Amino acid sequence: MPDLIANPAVASTRPSCGTAGGVFAALDLGTNNCRLLVATPTPAGSFRVLDSYSRVVRLGEGLAQQGRLSEGAMERALAALQACAQKLLRRPLRRLLAVTTEACRQAANGAAFVARARETTGLPIRVISAREEAELAMESCAPLLRAQDRRALLFDIGGGSTEIAWIRGAPNGLPELIGYVSLPIGVVTLAERAGLCCYTPEGFDRVVVEVAAELARFDRVHCIGQEMRAGGVRLMGTSGTVTTLAGVALSLPRYSRPLIDGRVLDIQEADQALRDLFMLGRDGLREHPCVGPERADYVLPGCAIYAAIRRIWPSSCVTVADRGLREGMLLRMMRQERLPSRRVAAQAHPFRPAAYPAS
């Protein structure tokens, strides 16, 4: 990718904000993927998607071994971010949030890369904390909670980390995050560190035991297992791992978000789907319509993390959420726009890339 920092034309490619009645955009640069959603609010308090983008960039490739983002990984991410910036140029933006997560939190050169990305693309990308990542996942999944849910345990199995959010239900308002843990273990880090070990029963179980030990410490602090045995706790998962399990459990000929998002799987169905995926092996995973060659190496590491969650917190069912940080960012921005103080501020101060609110 050409170096756009020295290109005087870069100023003309920077997306601008401030158009009244414009659209909202959320960009999530993760350890494995770069994703964008562009949407407009609906009267019901949700949103209608106008445009989307997703590309596998493998930003965290080699991070576990080197402690740094590689030049190749950064170039792939910058190319994807530039594609997102070009898409946003065609839209009358009202607000934009652009975030990056665990790879840039961990990498020694993460902050330098974010500065380079901001300068190169004009996108106001920033590194968010593990807590904010958990809060955004909670906000995106809140519409799937029901009035009878006293608590919810939400897991998000990412590329570079796994977030667990312990949530207090709120039938008449936003749920409350009452505890969270971020494990520096994700599908990319496991795939690189463990190699092909997850393809054998012994290797798979070693990963389950390791992750379960980390989760058990969190459980002892919040007594989650005890709360689950008392009832009224919803187990909910958001990530490619749990949506893949749902696709396999439903025997879908190809992945379909409308059939997956919000689906409540009986735990035996989910467990059988895990066994089916494990039996496929690497070649079978590459050919499966709900997996494919780009994700084949990451499915079983994700399943091992899921199996650890199941071991520590047994549940009769799991709610599958095909939504995440982008949806959480969109809902947060739109909710803030409905506040009277936010509307006054929006009228008084035109949006500028450097002035996007942090939360």
Short mmCIF file of C-alpha atoms in Angstrom, two decimals:
data_model
loop_
_atom_site.label_atom_id
_atom_site.label_comp_id
_atom_site.label_asym_id
_atom_site.label_seq_id
_atom_site.Cartn_x
_atom_site.Cartn_y
_atom_site.Cartn_z
CA MET A 1 0.00 0.00 0.00
CA PRO A 2 1.44 3.44 -0.87
CA ASP A 3 2.42 5.73 1.99
CA LEU A 4 -0.41 8.24 2.14
CA ILE A 5 1.15 10.26 4.96
CA ALA A 6 3.28 12.20 2.51
CA ASN A 7 0.50 12.46 -0.05
CA PRO A 8 -1.03 15.98 -0.11
CA ALA A 9 -4.24 14.46 -1.47
CA VAL A 10 -4.86 12.69 1.83
CA ALA A 11 -6.60 15.76 3.27
CA SER A 12 -9.29 15.45 0.64
CA THR A 13 -9.94 11.82 1.61
CA ARG A 14 -10.72 12.50 5.24
CA PRO A 15 -14.37 11.81 6.15
CA SER A 16 -16.16 14.74 7.73
CA CYS A 17 -19.15 14.87 10.06
CA GLY A 18 -21.79 17.32 11.05
CA THR A 19 -24.59 16.89 8.51
CA ALA A 20 -27.90 17.18 10.35
CA GLY A 21 -29.98 14.08 9.74
CA GLY A 22 -26.91 12.23 8.46
CA VAL A 23 -25.94 8.63 9.07
CA PHE A 24 -24.04 6.97 11.89
CA ALA A 25 -20.99 4.78 11.33
CA ALA A 26 -19.13 2.33 13.58
CA LEU A 27 -15.77 0.80 12.74
CA ASP A 28 -14.12 -2.04 14.68
CA LEU A 29 -10.54 -3.01 13.89
CA GLY A 30 -10.05 -6.27 15.74
CA THR A 31 -7.20 -8.74 16.05
CA ASN A 32 -8.44 -10.68 13.04
CA ASN A 33 -11.04 -8.57 11.21
CA CYS A 34 -11.79 -5.01 10.18
CA ARG A 35 -15.53 -4.31 10.15
CA LEU A 36 -17.68 -1.30 9.37
CA LEU A 37 -21.41 -0.63 9.74
CA VAL A 38 -23.23 2.43 8.41
CA ALA A 39 -26.79 2.88 9.64
CA THR A 40 -29.64 5.28 10.23
CA PRO A 41 -31.88 5.32 13.34
CA THR A 42 -35.42 3.94 13.32
CA PRO A 43 -38.34 5.34 15.34
CA ALA A 44 -38.36 2.17 17.46
CA GLY A 45 -34.92 2.96 18.87
CA SER A 46 -33.01 0.51 16.69
CA PHE A 47 -31.29 1.15 13.35
CA ARG A 48 -31.41 0.23 9.68
CA VAL A 49 -28.13 -0.85 8.09
CA LEU A 50 -27.27 1.08 4.93
CA ASP A 51 -23.82 -0.34 4.24
CA SER A 52 -21.34 -2.78 5.74
CA TYR A 53 -17.80 -3.96 5.19
CA SER A 54 -15.74 -6.82 6.57
CA ARG A 55 -12.25 -7.98 5.74
CA VAL A 56 -9.89 -10.46 7.38
CA VAL A 57 -6.69 -8.49 8.10
CA ARG A 58 -4.98 -10.66 10.77
CA LEU A 59 -3.63 -7.60 12.59
CA GLY A 60 -2.52 -9.79 15.49
CA GLU A 61 -0.55 -12.22 13.33
CA GLY A 62 2.71 -13.08 15.12
CA LEU A 63 1.95 -10.77 18.05
CA ALA A 64 2.12 -13.54 20.65
CA GLN A 65 5.67 -14.40 19.58
CA GLN A 66 7.08 -10.96 18.74
CA GLY A 67 5.16 -8.64 21.05
CA ARG A 68 4.75 -6.23 18.14
CA LEU A 69 2.49 -5.73 15.14
CA SER A 70 4.30 -6.86 12.01
CA GLU A 71 4.69 -4.54 9.02
CA GLY A 72 2.66 -6.89 6.83
CA ALA A 73 -0.20 -7.00 9.34
CA MET A 74 -0.22 -3.21 9.65
CA GLU A 75 -0.26 -2.78 5.87
CA ARG A 76 -3.25 -5.12 5.56
CA ALA A 77 -5.09 -3.23 8.28
CA LEU A 78 -4.29 0.16 6.73
CA ALA A 79 -5.59 -1.02 3.37
CA ALA A 80 -8.87 -2.11 4.97
CA LEU A 81 -9.16 1.15 6.92
CA GLN A 82 -8.57 3.14 3.74
CA ALA A 83 -11.37 1.17 2.05
CA CYS A 84 -13.64 2.08 4.96
CA ALA A 85 -12.66 5.75 4.71
CA GLN A 86 -13.51 5.74 1.00
CA LYS A 87 -16.94 4.25 1.74
CA LEU A 88 -17.60 6.94 4.35
CA LEU A 89 -16.74 9.70 1.89
CA ARG A 90 -19.92 8.83 0.02
CA ARG A 91 -22.12 9.27 3.09
CA PRO A 92 -23.37 12.39 4.92
CA LEU A 93 -21.94 11.39 8.31
CA ARG A 94 -23.53 12.66 11.49
CA ARG A 95 -21.33 10.68 13.90
CA LEU A 96 -18.55 8.14 13.62
CA LEU A 97 -16.84 5.94 16.19
CA ALA A 98 -13.77 3.94 15.19
CA VAL A 99 -12.06 1.65 17.69
CA THR A 100 -9.39 -1.00 17.92
CA THR A 101 -8.98 -3.58 20.65
CA GLU A 102 -6.67 -6.25 22.08
CA ALA A 103 -3.96 -6.37 19.40
CA CYS A 104 -3.21 -2.67 19.81
CA ARG A 105 -3.59 -2.89 23.60
CA GLN A 106 -0.92 -5.60 23.73
CA ALA A 107 1.52 -4.57 21.01
CA ALA A 108 4.58 -2.51 21.93
CA ASN A 109 4.00 -0.50 18.75
CA GLY A 110 0.19 -0.41 19.08
CA ALA A 111 -0.02 3.30 19.91
CA ALA A 112 2.35 4.18 17.06
CA PHE A 113 0.25 2.16 14.63
CA VAL A 114 -2.95 3.89 15.74
CA ALA A 115 -1.31 7.30 15.22
CA ARG A 116 -0.18 6.19 11.77
CA ALA A 117 -3.67 4.93 10.93
CA ARG A 118 -5.27 8.22 12.01
CA GLU A 119 -2.83 10.23 9.91
CA THR A 120 -3.07 7.96 6.89
CA THR A 121 -6.83 7.51 6.69
CA GLY A 122 -8.28 10.48 8.58
CA LEU A 123 -10.32 8.06 10.70
CA PRO A 124 -10.44 8.99 14.42
CA ILE A 125 -9.51 5.47 15.50
CA ARG A 126 -8.62 4.91 19.14
CA VAL A 127 -7.73 2.00 21.41
CA ILE A 128 -10.53 1.12 23.82
CA SER A 129 -10.09 -0.53 27.19
CA ALA A 130 -11.22 -4.07 27.94
CA ARG A 131 -13.99 -2.65 30.12
CA GLU A 132 -15.36 -0.46 27.33
CA GLU A 133 -15.19 -3.42 24.98
CA ALA A 134 -17.32 -5.42 27.44
CA GLU A 135 -19.74 -2.50 27.84
CA LEU A 136 -20.20 -2.14 24.09
CA ALA A 137 -20.82 -5.87 23.69
CA MET A 138 -23.39 -5.63 26.48
CA GLU A 139 -25.09 -2.66 24.83
CA SER A 140 -25.33 -4.48 21.50
CA CYS A 141 -26.86 -7.59 23.08
CA ALA A 142 -29.18 -5.81 25.53
CA PRO A 143 -32.19 -6.04 23.13
CA LEU A 144 -31.98 -9.85 23.37
CA LEU A 145 -32.53 -9.83 27.15
CA ARG A 146 -36.00 -10.54 28.51
CA ALA A 147 -37.87 -9.05 31.48
CA GLN A 148 -37.46 -12.26 33.49
CA ASP A 149 -33.65 -12.21 33.18
CA ARG A 150 -32.27 -11.23 36.60
CA ARG A 151 -28.73 -11.59 35.33
CA ALA A 152 -26.93 -12.38 32.11
CA LEU A 153 -23.50 -13.86 31.47
CA LEU A 154 -22.22 -12.63 28.12
CA PHE A 155 -19.11 -14.07 26.50
CA ASP A 156 -17.32 -12.59 23.50
CA ILE A 157 -14.62 -14.85 22.04
CA GLY A 158 -12.40 -12.58 19.98
CA GLY A 159 -9.19 -12.93 18.03
CA GLY A 160 -6.82 -11.68 20.72
CA SER A 161 -8.90 -11.84 23.89
CA THR A 162 -12.06 -13.23 25.43
CA GLU A 163 -14.37 -10.88 27.34
CA ILE A 164 -16.81 -12.13 29.96
CA ALA A 165 -19.46 -9.66 31.13
CA TRP A 166 -21.56 -10.25 34.22
CA ILE A 167 -24.73 -8.21 33.81
CA ARG A 168 -27.62 -7.15 36.05
CA GLY A 169 -30.91 -7.08 34.16
CA ALA A 170 -32.95 -3.89 34.01
CA PRO A 171 -36.47 -4.43 32.60
CA ASN A 172 -37.19 -0.67 32.40
CA GLY A 173 -33.79 0.60 31.29
CA LEU A 174 -30.26 -0.29 30.26
CA PRO A 175 -28.72 -3.35 31.89
CA GLU A 176 -25.79 -2.76 34.23
CA LEU A 177 -22.31 -4.22 33.94
CA ILE A 178 -21.50 -5.46 37.45
CA GLY A 179 -18.34 -7.40 36.64
CA TYR A 180 -16.10 -8.28 33.73
CA VAL A 181 -12.89 -10.08 32.94
CA SER A 182 -10.75 -9.90 29.82
CA LEU A 183 -8.54 -12.92 29.20
CA PRO A 184 -5.59 -12.36 26.82
CA ILE A 185 -6.63 -15.56 25.06
CA GLY A 186 -8.42 -15.52 21.71
CA VAL A 187 -8.78 -17.69 18.65
CA VAL A 188 -5.78 -16.13 16.87
CA THR A 189 -3.45 -16.29 19.87
CA LEU A 190 -4.45 -19.89 20.57
CA ALA A 191 -4.12 -20.95 16.93
CA GLU A 192 -0.63 -19.49 16.74
CA ARG A 193 0.53 -20.68 20.14
CA ALA A 194 -1.01 -24.15 20.13
CA GLY A 195 -0.52 -24.90 16.44
CA LEU A 196 -2.61 -27.91 15.52
CA CYS A 197 -3.04 -29.13 19.11
CA CYS A 198 -6.77 -28.32 19.13
CA TYR A 199 -7.28 -30.97 16.42
CA THR A 200 -6.48 -33.76 18.91
CA PRO A 201 -8.62 -34.65 21.93
CA GLU A 202 -5.63 -34.26 24.27
CA GLY A 203 -4.61 -30.87 22.90
CA PHE A 204 -8.20 -29.60 22.86
CA ASP A 205 -8.68 -30.59 26.49
CA ARG A 206 -5.43 -28.90 27.54
CA VAL A 207 -6.77 -25.60 26.21
CA VAL A 208 -10.12 -26.16 27.95
CA VAL A 209 -8.40 -26.81 31.29
CA GLU A 210 -6.20 -23.70 30.95
CA VAL A 211 -9.08 -21.37 30.10
CA ALA A 212 -11.39 -22.92 32.71
CA ALA A 213 -8.82 -22.21 35.43
CA GLU A 214 -8.87 -18.50 34.49
CA LEU A 215 -12.66 -18.40 34.44
CA ALA A 216 -12.94 -20.16 37.80
CA ARG A 217 -11.18 -17.24 39.49
CA PHE A 218 -13.77 -14.83 38.07
CA ASP A 219 -16.56 -17.15 39.18
CA ARG A 220 -15.29 -17.21 42.77
CA VAL A 221 -15.40 -13.40 42.94
CA HIS A 222 -18.98 -13.04 41.65
CA CYS A 223 -20.54 -16.41 42.64
CA ILE A 224 -21.93 -16.73 39.12
CA GLY A 225 -22.42 -20.49 39.27
CA GLN A 226 -24.48 -20.10 42.43
CA GLU A 227 -26.62 -17.43 40.75
CA MET A 228 -27.14 -19.67 37.71
CA ARG A 229 -28.31 -22.54 39.89
CA ALA A 230 -30.86 -20.16 41.46
CA GLY A 231 -32.33 -19.43 38.00
CA GLY A 232 -33.07 -16.32 35.99
CA VAL A 233 -29.59 -16.08 34.41
CA ARG A 234 -29.25 -15.99 30.64
CA LEU A 235 -26.07 -17.38 29.06
CA MET A 236 -25.36 -15.42 25.90
CA GLY A 237 -22.54 -15.58 23.38
CA THR A 238 -21.40 -13.23 20.64
CA SER A 239 -18.58 -14.12 18.27
CA GLY A 240 -17.83 -16.20 15.22
CA THR A 241 -17.46 -19.28 17.41
CA VAL A 242 -20.96 -19.31 18.82
CA THR A 243 -22.62 -18.25 15.56
CA THR A 244 -20.78 -21.07 13.78
CA LEU A 245 -22.01 -23.54 16.39
CA ALA A 246 -25.55 -22.31 15.73
CA GLY A 247 -25.15 -22.64 11.95
CA VAL A 248 -23.96 -26.22 12.34
CA ALA A 249 -26.65 -27.07 14.90
CA LEU A 250 -29.31 -25.83 12.47
CA SER A 251 -27.70 -27.68 9.51
CA LEU A 252 -27.73 -24.49 7.43
CA PRO A 253 -26.52 -24.91 3.83
CA ARG A 254 -24.89 -21.48 4.18
CA TYR A 255 -24.63 -18.97 7.00
CA SER A 256 -27.73 -16.78 7.49
CA ARG A 257 -27.74 -13.98 10.06
CA PRO A 258 -31.57 -13.69 10.26
CA LEU A 259 -31.74 -17.36 11.25
CA ILE A 260 -28.95 -17.08 13.82
CA ASP A 261 -29.17 -13.75 15.66
CA GLY A 262 -31.24 -14.15 18.82
CA ARG A 263 -31.55 -17.91 18.42
CA VAL A 264 -31.78 -19.84 21.69
CA LEU A 265 -29.96 -23.15 21.35
CA ASP A 266 -30.60 -26.07 23.64
CA ILE A 267 -27.24 -26.81 25.21
CA GLN A 268 -27.28 -30.39 23.89
CA GLU A 269 -27.67 -29.00 20.37
CA ALA A 270 -24.70 -26.71 20.86
CA ASP A 271 -22.58 -29.49 22.33
CA GLN A 272 -23.40 -31.79 19.43
CA ALA A 273 -22.45 -29.05 16.96
CA LEU A 274 -19.10 -28.74 18.74
CA ARG A 275 -18.52 -32.48 18.40
CA ASP A 276 -19.49 -32.34 14.73
CA LEU A 277 -17.00 -29.54 14.07
CA PHE A 278 -14.24 -31.39 15.89
CA MET A 279 -14.85 -34.54 13.83
CA LEU A 280 -14.53 -32.62 10.55
CA GLY A 281 -10.81 -31.99 11.00
CA ARG A 282 -8.96 -29.16 9.31
CA ASP A 283 -9.85 -30.06 5.70
CA GLY A 284 -13.50 -30.58 6.55
CA LEU A 285 -13.67 -27.23 8.30
CA ARG A 286 -12.19 -25.48 5.27
CA GLU A 287 -14.95 -26.93 3.10
CA HIS A 288 -17.86 -26.40 5.51
CA PRO A 289 -20.29 -23.68 4.27
CA CYS A 290 -20.53 -22.09 7.74
CA VAL A 291 -16.74 -22.00 8.21
CA GLY A 292 -14.62 -21.74 5.04
CA PRO A 293 -10.86 -21.54 4.46
CA GLU A 294 -10.30 -18.11 6.06
CA ARG A 295 -11.73 -19.17 9.42
CA ALA A 296 -10.91 -22.89 9.53
CA ASP A 297 -7.85 -22.53 11.76
CA TYR A 298 -9.73 -20.47 14.35
CA VAL A 299 -12.90 -22.51 14.86
CA LEU A 300 -11.58 -25.24 17.17
CA PRO A 301 -9.59 -22.83 19.39
CA GLY A 302 -12.83 -20.87 19.78
CA CYS A 303 -14.73 -24.08 20.53
CA ALA A 304 -12.18 -24.91 23.25
CA ILE A 305 -12.84 -21.52 24.89
CA TYR A 306 -16.59 -22.14 24.62
CA ALA A 307 -16.17 -25.61 26.17
CA ALA A 308 -14.32 -24.03 29.11
CA ILE A 309 -17.19 -21.58 29.62
CA ARG A 310 -19.61 -24.50 29.57
CA ARG A 311 -17.49 -26.39 32.09
CA ILE A 312 -17.47 -23.55 34.63
CA TRP A 313 -21.03 -22.33 34.03
CA PRO A 314 -23.40 -25.18 33.05
CA SER A 315 -26.63 -23.93 31.50
CA SER A 316 -29.63 -25.50 29.82
CA CYS A 317 -29.39 -23.19 26.80
CA VAL A 318 -27.32 -20.48 25.16
CA THR A 319 -28.60 -17.39 23.35
CA VAL A 320 -26.67 -16.68 20.14
CA ALA A 321 -26.00 -13.07 19.21
CA ASP A 322 -24.71 -12.15 15.77
CA ARG A 323 -23.84 -8.64 16.89
CA GLY A 324 -20.94 -7.00 18.65
CA LEU A 325 -18.93 -3.82 19.05
CA ARG A 326 -20.21 -2.10 15.92
CA GLU A 327 -23.83 -2.57 16.91
CA GLY A 328 -23.04 -1.45 20.44
CA MET A 329 -21.34 1.70 19.15
CA LEU A 330 -24.27 2.53 16.88
CA LEU A 331 -26.83 2.06 19.64
CA ARG A 332 -24.73 4.15 22.05
CA MET A 333 -24.32 7.04 19.59
CA MET A 334 -28.00 7.05 18.72
CA ARG A 335 -29.04 6.89 22.36
CA GLN A 336 -26.76 9.81 23.19
CA GLU A 337 -28.22 11.82 20.30
CA ARG A 338 -31.67 11.46 21.84
CA LEU A 339 -30.52 13.19 25.04
CA PRO A 340 -31.50 16.90 25.12
CA SER A 341 -27.99 18.03 26.15
CA ARG A 342 -26.47 16.05 23.27
CA ARG A 343 -28.86 17.61 20.75
CA VAL A 344 -27.93 21.11 21.91
CA ALA A 345 -24.22 20.29 21.70
CA ALA A 346 -24.67 18.87 18.23
CA GLN A 347 -26.31 22.05 17.03
CA ALA A 348 -23.69 24.29 18.61
CA HIS A 349 -20.53 22.40 17.60
CA PRO A 350 -20.12 20.89 14.13
CA PHE A 351 -18.62 17.40 14.19
CA ARG A 352 -14.93 17.16 13.47
CA PRO A 353 -12.73 14.04 13.34
CA ALA A 354 -10.81 15.07 16.46
CA ALA A 355 -13.99 15.80 18.42
CA TYR A 356 -15.87 12.51 18.27
CA PRO A 357 -17.08 11.70 21.77
CA ALA A 358 -15.22 8.86 23.47
CA SER A 359 -18.33 7.31 24.89
#
